[in-house]
Amino acid sequence: MRFALFGPPGAGKGTQTALLQQMFDLQSIATGNMIRSAIHEDTPFGRQLNAYIQDGGLVPDEIVQELAESHLSQGGFNQFILDGFPRTVVQAKWLHSLLESKKAPLQVVISMVVPDEVILERLSQRRIHKHTLESYHLTLHPPPADLDPELIVHRCDDRAEAIQIRLDTYARMTQPVSDYYRDMGLLIEISGVGTSLEIRDRIIEVLENQAVMNTA
Ligand code: AMP
C-alpha cells in the first residue's frame, strides 16, 4: 500500500496516520515529525529548521526531500503512508520521479476536507507529547490525567499568530498539490469532520474501493 493523506494543518492527518500505520503495518513518512525530532536534538541543523517552522513557513524543498528519501529507503519504498508530504508541487514532482524510478508509484492521495473554523478550533486546542509526539485535543482527547504536565506542550506553530500564516502558506503553496494529483487521477476527497474512527473508516473505504489494500 502506497498512499498519501493530504489536507490543511489540523485536518487530522497525523491522527489517521497513527491509526492506519498500526492497523496495516505501514511505514509513516511524516515530515513534520521528522523536523520536530531534529529540532528536539538541538543541533545546528535543528536550530536552522526551527527558524523555518516557528513562524508558520515551510522548510525548503531540498531539505524535506532528503529527509523523506532517507526514511522511504529505510522501508524499501513500499508499504508507506505519507503525512504532510509532499507540500509543494516541486516536492510532488520530485517524489513522482523517485517513486517511478523505484517502480513503486503512489496509488491514491486522500484529501481530508475540513472547514476553516474547525481547523482553527482544533489547532488552538491541540497539544502534543514532547517525546512521543502523540497528539491530544484539550477537550475531545485530553492528555491522561497522570501524565506529567511538563511533557504536554503547545506547538509553537499552533499558536494563533502562526496558525494564520500556516493557513495562508497552505493556500498558496500546498493547495496546488491537490490539483497536481487530481490531474493525475489520484486524488479522492473525503470529509475530515467527525470522530477519528469515523474518518478512519472513510479512509479504509477509499483504500478498498481503489484496490489499494493488500497490494505489495
Ligand atoms: P506538520 O506537523 O506536518 O504540520 O509540520 C510542521 C511544520 O513542519 C510545517 O508547518 C512546516 O513548517 C514543516 N514541514 C512539514 N512537512 C513539510 C514539507 N513537506 N515541506 C515543507 N515544510 C514542511
PDB file of C-alpha atoms in Angstrom, residues 19-179:
ATOM      1  CA  LEU A  19      -4.263   4.644  13.429  1.00  0.00           C
ATOM      2  CA  LEU A  20      -3.600   3.262   9.932  1.00  0.00           C
ATOM      3  CA  GLN A  21       0.083   2.664  10.468  1.00  0.00           C
ATOM      4  CA  GLN A  22      -0.698   0.283  13.316  1.00  0.00           C
ATOM      5  CA  MET A  23      -3.569  -1.442  11.527  1.00  0.00           C
ATOM      6  CA  PHE A  24      -1.691  -2.171   8.315  1.00  0.00           C
ATOM      7  CA  ASP A  25       1.904  -2.253   9.492  1.00  0.00           C
ATOM      8  CA  LEU A  26       2.843   0.684   7.290  1.00  0.00           C
ATOM      9  CA  GLN A  27       5.851   2.914   7.449  1.00  0.00           C
ATOM     10  CA  SER A  28       4.812   6.514   8.062  1.00  0.00           C
ATOM     11  CA  ILE A  29       6.626   9.296   6.288  1.00  0.00           C
ATOM     12  CA  ALA A  30       5.621  12.296   8.399  1.00  0.00           C
ATOM     13  CA  THR A  31       7.994  15.108   7.520  1.00  0.00           C
ATOM     14  CA  GLY A  32       6.651  17.385  10.298  1.00  0.00           C
ATOM     15  CA  ASN A  33       7.541  14.762  12.922  1.00  0.00           C
ATOM     16  CA  MET A  34      10.989  14.259  11.370  1.00  0.00           C
ATOM     17  CA  ILE A  35      11.547  18.012  11.524  1.00  0.00           C
ATOM     18  CA  ARG A  36      10.364  18.249  15.150  1.00  0.00           C
ATOM     19  CA  SER A  37      12.625  15.331  16.148  1.00  0.00           C
ATOM     20  CA  ALA A  38      15.600  17.080  14.538  1.00  0.00           C
ATOM     21  CA  ILE A  39      14.700  20.314  16.342  1.00  0.00           C
ATOM     22  CA  HIS A  40      14.457  18.424  19.635  1.00  0.00           C
ATOM     23  CA  GLU A  41      18.074  17.272  19.216  1.00  0.00           C
ATOM     24  CA  ASP A  42      19.095  20.928  19.317  1.00  0.00           C
ATOM     25  CA  THR A  43      21.893  20.621  16.757  1.00  0.00           C
ATOM     26  CA  PRO A  44      22.829  23.487  14.378  1.00  0.00           C
ATOM     27  CA  PHE A  45      20.676  21.702  11.756  1.00  0.00           C
ATOM     28  CA  GLY A  46      17.772  21.541  14.233  1.00  0.00           C
ATOM     29  CA  ARG A  47      18.083  25.235  15.013  1.00  0.00           C
ATOM     30  CA  GLN A  48      18.056  26.033  11.305  1.00  0.00           C
ATOM     31  CA  LEU A  49      14.833  24.016  10.908  1.00  0.00           C
ATOM     32  CA  ASN A  50      13.268  25.723  13.910  1.00  0.00           C
ATOM     33  CA  ALA A  51      13.825  29.104  12.325  1.00  0.00           C
ATOM     34  CA  TYR A  52      11.834  27.965   9.277  1.00  0.00           C
ATOM     35  CA  ILE A  53       8.858  26.454  11.066  1.00  0.00           C
ATOM     36  CA  GLN A  54       8.296  28.626  14.113  1.00  0.00           C
ATOM     37  CA  ASP A  55       6.588  31.413  12.211  1.00  0.00           C
ATOM     38  CA  GLY A  56       4.441  29.071  10.142  1.00  0.00           C
ATOM     39  CA  GLY A  57       6.547  28.918   6.948  1.00  0.00           C
ATOM     40  CA  LEU A  58       7.769  25.838   5.072  1.00  0.00           C
ATOM     41  CA  VAL A  59      11.145  24.135   5.255  1.00  0.00           C
ATOM     42  CA  PRO A  60      12.975  24.319   1.876  1.00  0.00           C
ATOM     43  CA  ASP A  61      12.122  21.532  -0.555  1.00  0.00           C
ATOM     44  CA  GLU A  62      15.659  20.082  -0.810  1.00  0.00           C
ATOM     45  CA  ILE A  63      15.901  19.563   2.964  1.00  0.00           C
ATOM     46  CA  VAL A  64      12.484  17.916   3.235  1.00  0.00           C
ATOM     47  CA  GLN A  65      13.139  15.741   0.187  1.00  0.00           C
ATOM     48  CA  GLU A  66      16.370  14.473   1.694  1.00  0.00           C
ATOM     49  CA  LEU A  67      14.596  13.607   4.963  1.00  0.00           C
ATOM     50  CA  ALA A  68      11.767  11.856   3.128  1.00  0.00           C
ATOM     51  CA  GLU A  69      14.086   9.879   0.851  1.00  0.00           C
ATOM     52  CA  SER A  70      16.214   8.600   3.697  1.00  0.00           C
ATOM     53  CA  HIS A  71      13.099   7.368   5.544  1.00  0.00           C
ATOM     54  CA  LEU A  72      11.488   5.893   2.433  1.00  0.00           C
ATOM     55  CA  SER A  73      14.646   3.996   1.563  1.00  0.00           C
ATOM     56  CA  GLN A  74      14.812   2.518   5.069  1.00  0.00           C
ATOM     57  CA  GLY A  75      11.394   0.955   4.416  1.00  0.00           C
ATOM     58  CA  GLY A  76      12.270  -0.243   0.910  1.00  0.00           C
ATOM     59  CA  PHE A  77       9.862   2.183  -0.820  1.00  0.00           C
ATOM     60  CA  ASN A  78       6.837   0.027  -0.148  1.00  0.00           C
ATOM     61  CA  GLN A  79       4.000  -0.106   2.354  1.00  0.00           C
ATOM     62  CA  PHE A  80       4.089   3.544   3.281  1.00  0.00           C
ATOM     63  CA  ILE A  81       1.718   6.334   4.189  1.00  0.00           C
ATOM     64  CA  LEU A  82       2.696   9.947   3.549  1.00  0.00           C
ATOM     65  CA  ASP A  83       1.603  12.500   6.152  1.00  0.00           C
ATOM     66  CA  GLY A  84       2.247  16.168   5.363  1.00  0.00           C
ATOM     67  CA  PHE A  85       4.449  15.348   2.384  1.00  0.00           C
ATOM     68  CA  PRO A  86       4.542  16.446  -0.420  1.00  0.00           C
ATOM     69  CA  ARG A  87       3.558  20.006   0.490  1.00  0.00           C
ATOM     70  CA  THR A  88       4.649  21.815  -2.670  1.00  0.00           C
ATOM     71  CA  VAL A  89       4.305  20.963  -6.358  1.00  0.00           C
ATOM     72  CA  VAL A  90       8.111  20.807  -6.558  1.00  0.00           C
ATOM     73  CA  GLN A  91       8.113  18.109  -3.863  1.00  0.00           C
ATOM     74  CA  ALA A  92       5.270  16.247  -5.578  1.00  0.00           C
ATOM     75  CA  LYS A  93       7.116  16.160  -8.918  1.00  0.00           C
ATOM     76  CA  TRP A  94      10.348  15.116  -7.215  1.00  0.00           C
ATOM     77  CA  LEU A  95       8.523  12.318  -5.380  1.00  0.00           C
ATOM     78  CA  HIS A  96       6.875  11.161  -8.586  1.00  0.00           C
ATOM     79  CA  SER A  97      10.259  10.713 -10.288  1.00  0.00           C
ATOM     80  CA  LEU A  98      11.737   8.994  -7.255  1.00  0.00           C
ATOM     81  CA  LEU A  99       8.864   6.501  -6.919  1.00  0.00           C
ATOM     82  CA  GLU A 100       8.796   5.860 -10.675  1.00  0.00           C
ATOM     83  CA  SER A 101      12.474   5.013 -10.546  1.00  0.00           C
ATOM     84  CA  LYS A 102      11.718   2.507  -7.753  1.00  0.00           C
ATOM     85  CA  LYS A 103       8.712   1.112  -9.643  1.00  0.00           C
ATOM     86  CA  ALA A 104       6.571   1.981  -6.631  1.00  0.00           C
ATOM     87  CA  PRO A 105       4.208   4.790  -7.675  1.00  0.00           C
ATOM     88  CA  LEU A 106       1.642   6.326  -5.335  1.00  0.00           C
ATOM     89  CA  GLN A 107      -1.699   4.513  -5.569  1.00  0.00           C
ATOM     90  CA  VAL A 108      -4.024   7.147  -4.133  1.00  0.00           C
ATOM     91  CA  VAL A 109      -3.931  10.565  -2.470  1.00  0.00           C
ATOM     92  CA  ILE A 110      -6.726  11.049   0.062  1.00  0.00           C
ATOM     93  CA  SER A 111      -7.614  14.675   0.609  1.00  0.00           C
ATOM     94  CA  MET A 112      -9.202  15.383   4.002  1.00  0.00           C
ATOM     95  CA  VAL A 113     -11.606  18.295   3.658  1.00  0.00           C
ATOM     96  CA  VAL A 114     -12.216  20.343   6.818  1.00  0.00           C
ATOM     97  CA  PRO A 115     -13.791  23.821   7.103  1.00  0.00           C
ATOM     98  CA  ASP A 116     -11.514  26.642   8.282  1.00  0.00           C
ATOM     99  CA  GLU A 117     -13.401  27.269  11.515  1.00  0.00           C
ATOM    100  CA  VAL A 118     -12.986  23.610  12.565  1.00  0.00           C
ATOM    101  CA  ILE A 119      -9.257  23.802  11.782  1.00  0.00           C
ATOM    102  CA  LEU A 120      -8.779  26.932  13.858  1.00  0.00           C
ATOM    103  CA  GLU A 121     -10.568  25.359  16.808  1.00  0.00           C
ATOM    104  CA  ARG A 122      -8.592  22.092  16.521  1.00  0.00           C
ATOM    105  CA  LEU A 123      -5.188  23.759  16.271  1.00  0.00           C
ATOM    106  CA  SER A 124      -5.762  26.091  19.211  1.00  0.00           C
ATOM    107  CA  GLN A 125      -6.835  23.096  21.335  1.00  0.00           C
ATOM    108  CA  ARG A 126      -4.059  20.771  20.137  1.00  0.00           C
ATOM    109  CA  ARG A 127      -1.265  19.760  22.487  1.00  0.00           C
ATOM    110  CA  ILE A 128       1.477  17.233  21.829  1.00  0.00           C
ATOM    111  CA  HIS A 129       3.598  14.928  23.953  1.00  0.00           C
ATOM    112  CA  LYS A 130       7.134  16.294  23.935  1.00  0.00           C
ATOM    113  CA  HIS A 131       8.773  12.896  23.408  1.00  0.00           C
ATOM    114  CA  THR A 132       6.263  10.552  21.751  1.00  0.00           C
ATOM    115  CA  LEU A 133       4.767  13.408  19.626  1.00  0.00           C
ATOM    116  CA  GLU A 134       1.318  11.940  20.328  1.00  0.00           C
ATOM    117  CA  SER A 135      -1.365  14.494  19.649  1.00  0.00           C
ATOM    118  CA  TYR A 136      -4.158  15.487  22.073  1.00  0.00           C
ATOM    119  CA  HIS A 137      -7.152  17.821  21.954  1.00  0.00           C
ATOM    120  CA  LEU A 138      -7.764  19.580  25.276  1.00  0.00           C
ATOM    121  CA  THR A 139     -11.470  18.726  25.372  1.00  0.00           C
ATOM    122  CA  LEU A 140     -12.101  15.902  22.861  1.00  0.00           C
ATOM    123  CA  HIS A 141      -8.990  13.804  23.550  1.00  0.00           C
ATOM    124  CA  PRO A 142      -7.312  15.250  26.656  1.00  0.00           C
ATOM    125  CA  PRO A 143      -3.872  14.063  27.809  1.00  0.00           C
ATOM    126  CA  PRO A 144      -4.095  11.339  30.505  1.00  0.00           C
ATOM    127  CA  ALA A 145      -4.505  12.898  33.963  1.00  0.00           C
ATOM    128  CA  ASP A 146      -1.456  11.060  35.343  1.00  0.00           C
ATOM    129  CA  LEU A 147       0.886  12.412  32.673  1.00  0.00           C
ATOM    130  CA  ASP A 148       3.469  14.975  33.827  1.00  0.00           C
ATOM    131  CA  PRO A 149       2.024  18.315  32.533  1.00  0.00           C
ATOM    132  CA  GLU A 150       5.570  19.400  31.638  1.00  0.00           C
ATOM    133  CA  LEU A 151       5.570  16.767  28.889  1.00  0.00           C
ATOM    134  CA  ILE A 152       2.498  18.230  27.203  1.00  0.00           C
ATOM    135  CA  VAL A 153       3.352  21.189  25.006  1.00  0.00           C
ATOM    136  CA  HIS A 154       1.582  23.641  22.724  1.00  0.00           C
ATOM    137  CA  ARG A 155       3.477  23.555  19.407  1.00  0.00           C
ATOM    138  CA  CYS A 156       4.986  26.963  18.686  1.00  0.00           C
ATOM    139  CA  ASP A 157       3.374  26.846  15.239  1.00  0.00           C
ATOM    140  CA  ASP A 158      -0.058  26.071  16.742  1.00  0.00           C
ATOM    141  CA  ARG A 159      -0.227  29.491  18.392  1.00  0.00           C
ATOM    142  CA  ALA A 160      -2.707  31.993  16.944  1.00  0.00           C
ATOM    143  CA  GLU A 161      -0.089  34.164  15.188  1.00  0.00           C
ATOM    144  CA  ALA A 162       1.487  31.199  13.386  1.00  0.00           C
ATOM    145  CA  ILE A 163      -1.792  29.423  12.551  1.00  0.00           C
ATOM    146  CA  GLN A 164      -2.961  32.134  10.177  1.00  0.00           C
ATOM    147  CA  ILE A 165       0.408  32.148   8.393  1.00  0.00           C
ATOM    148  CA  ARG A 166       0.290  28.347   8.072  1.00  0.00           C
ATOM    149  CA  LEU A 167      -3.180  28.506   6.553  1.00  0.00           C
ATOM    150  CA  ASP A 168      -2.030  31.196   4.113  1.00  0.00           C
ATOM    151  CA  THR A 169       1.054  29.129   3.260  1.00  0.00           C
ATOM    152  CA  TYR A 170      -1.206  26.127   2.728  1.00  0.00           C
ATOM    153  CA  ALA A 171      -3.472  28.031   0.339  1.00  0.00           C
ATOM    154  CA  ARG A 172      -0.536  29.418  -1.636  1.00  0.00           C
ATOM    155  CA  MET A 173       1.987  26.546  -1.687  1.00  0.00           C
ATOM    156  CA  THR A 174       0.186  23.330  -0.779  1.00  0.00           C
ATOM    157  CA  GLN A 175      -3.311  23.564  -2.224  1.00  0.00           C
ATOM    158  CA  PRO A 176      -1.890  23.411  -5.806  1.00  0.00           C
ATOM    159  CA  VAL A 177      -0.536  19.939  -4.962  1.00  0.00           C
ATOM    160  CA  SER A 178      -4.135  18.684  -4.901  1.00  0.00           C
ATOM    161  CA  ASP A 179      -4.630  19.918  -8.485  1.00  0.00           C
TER     162      ASP A 179
END
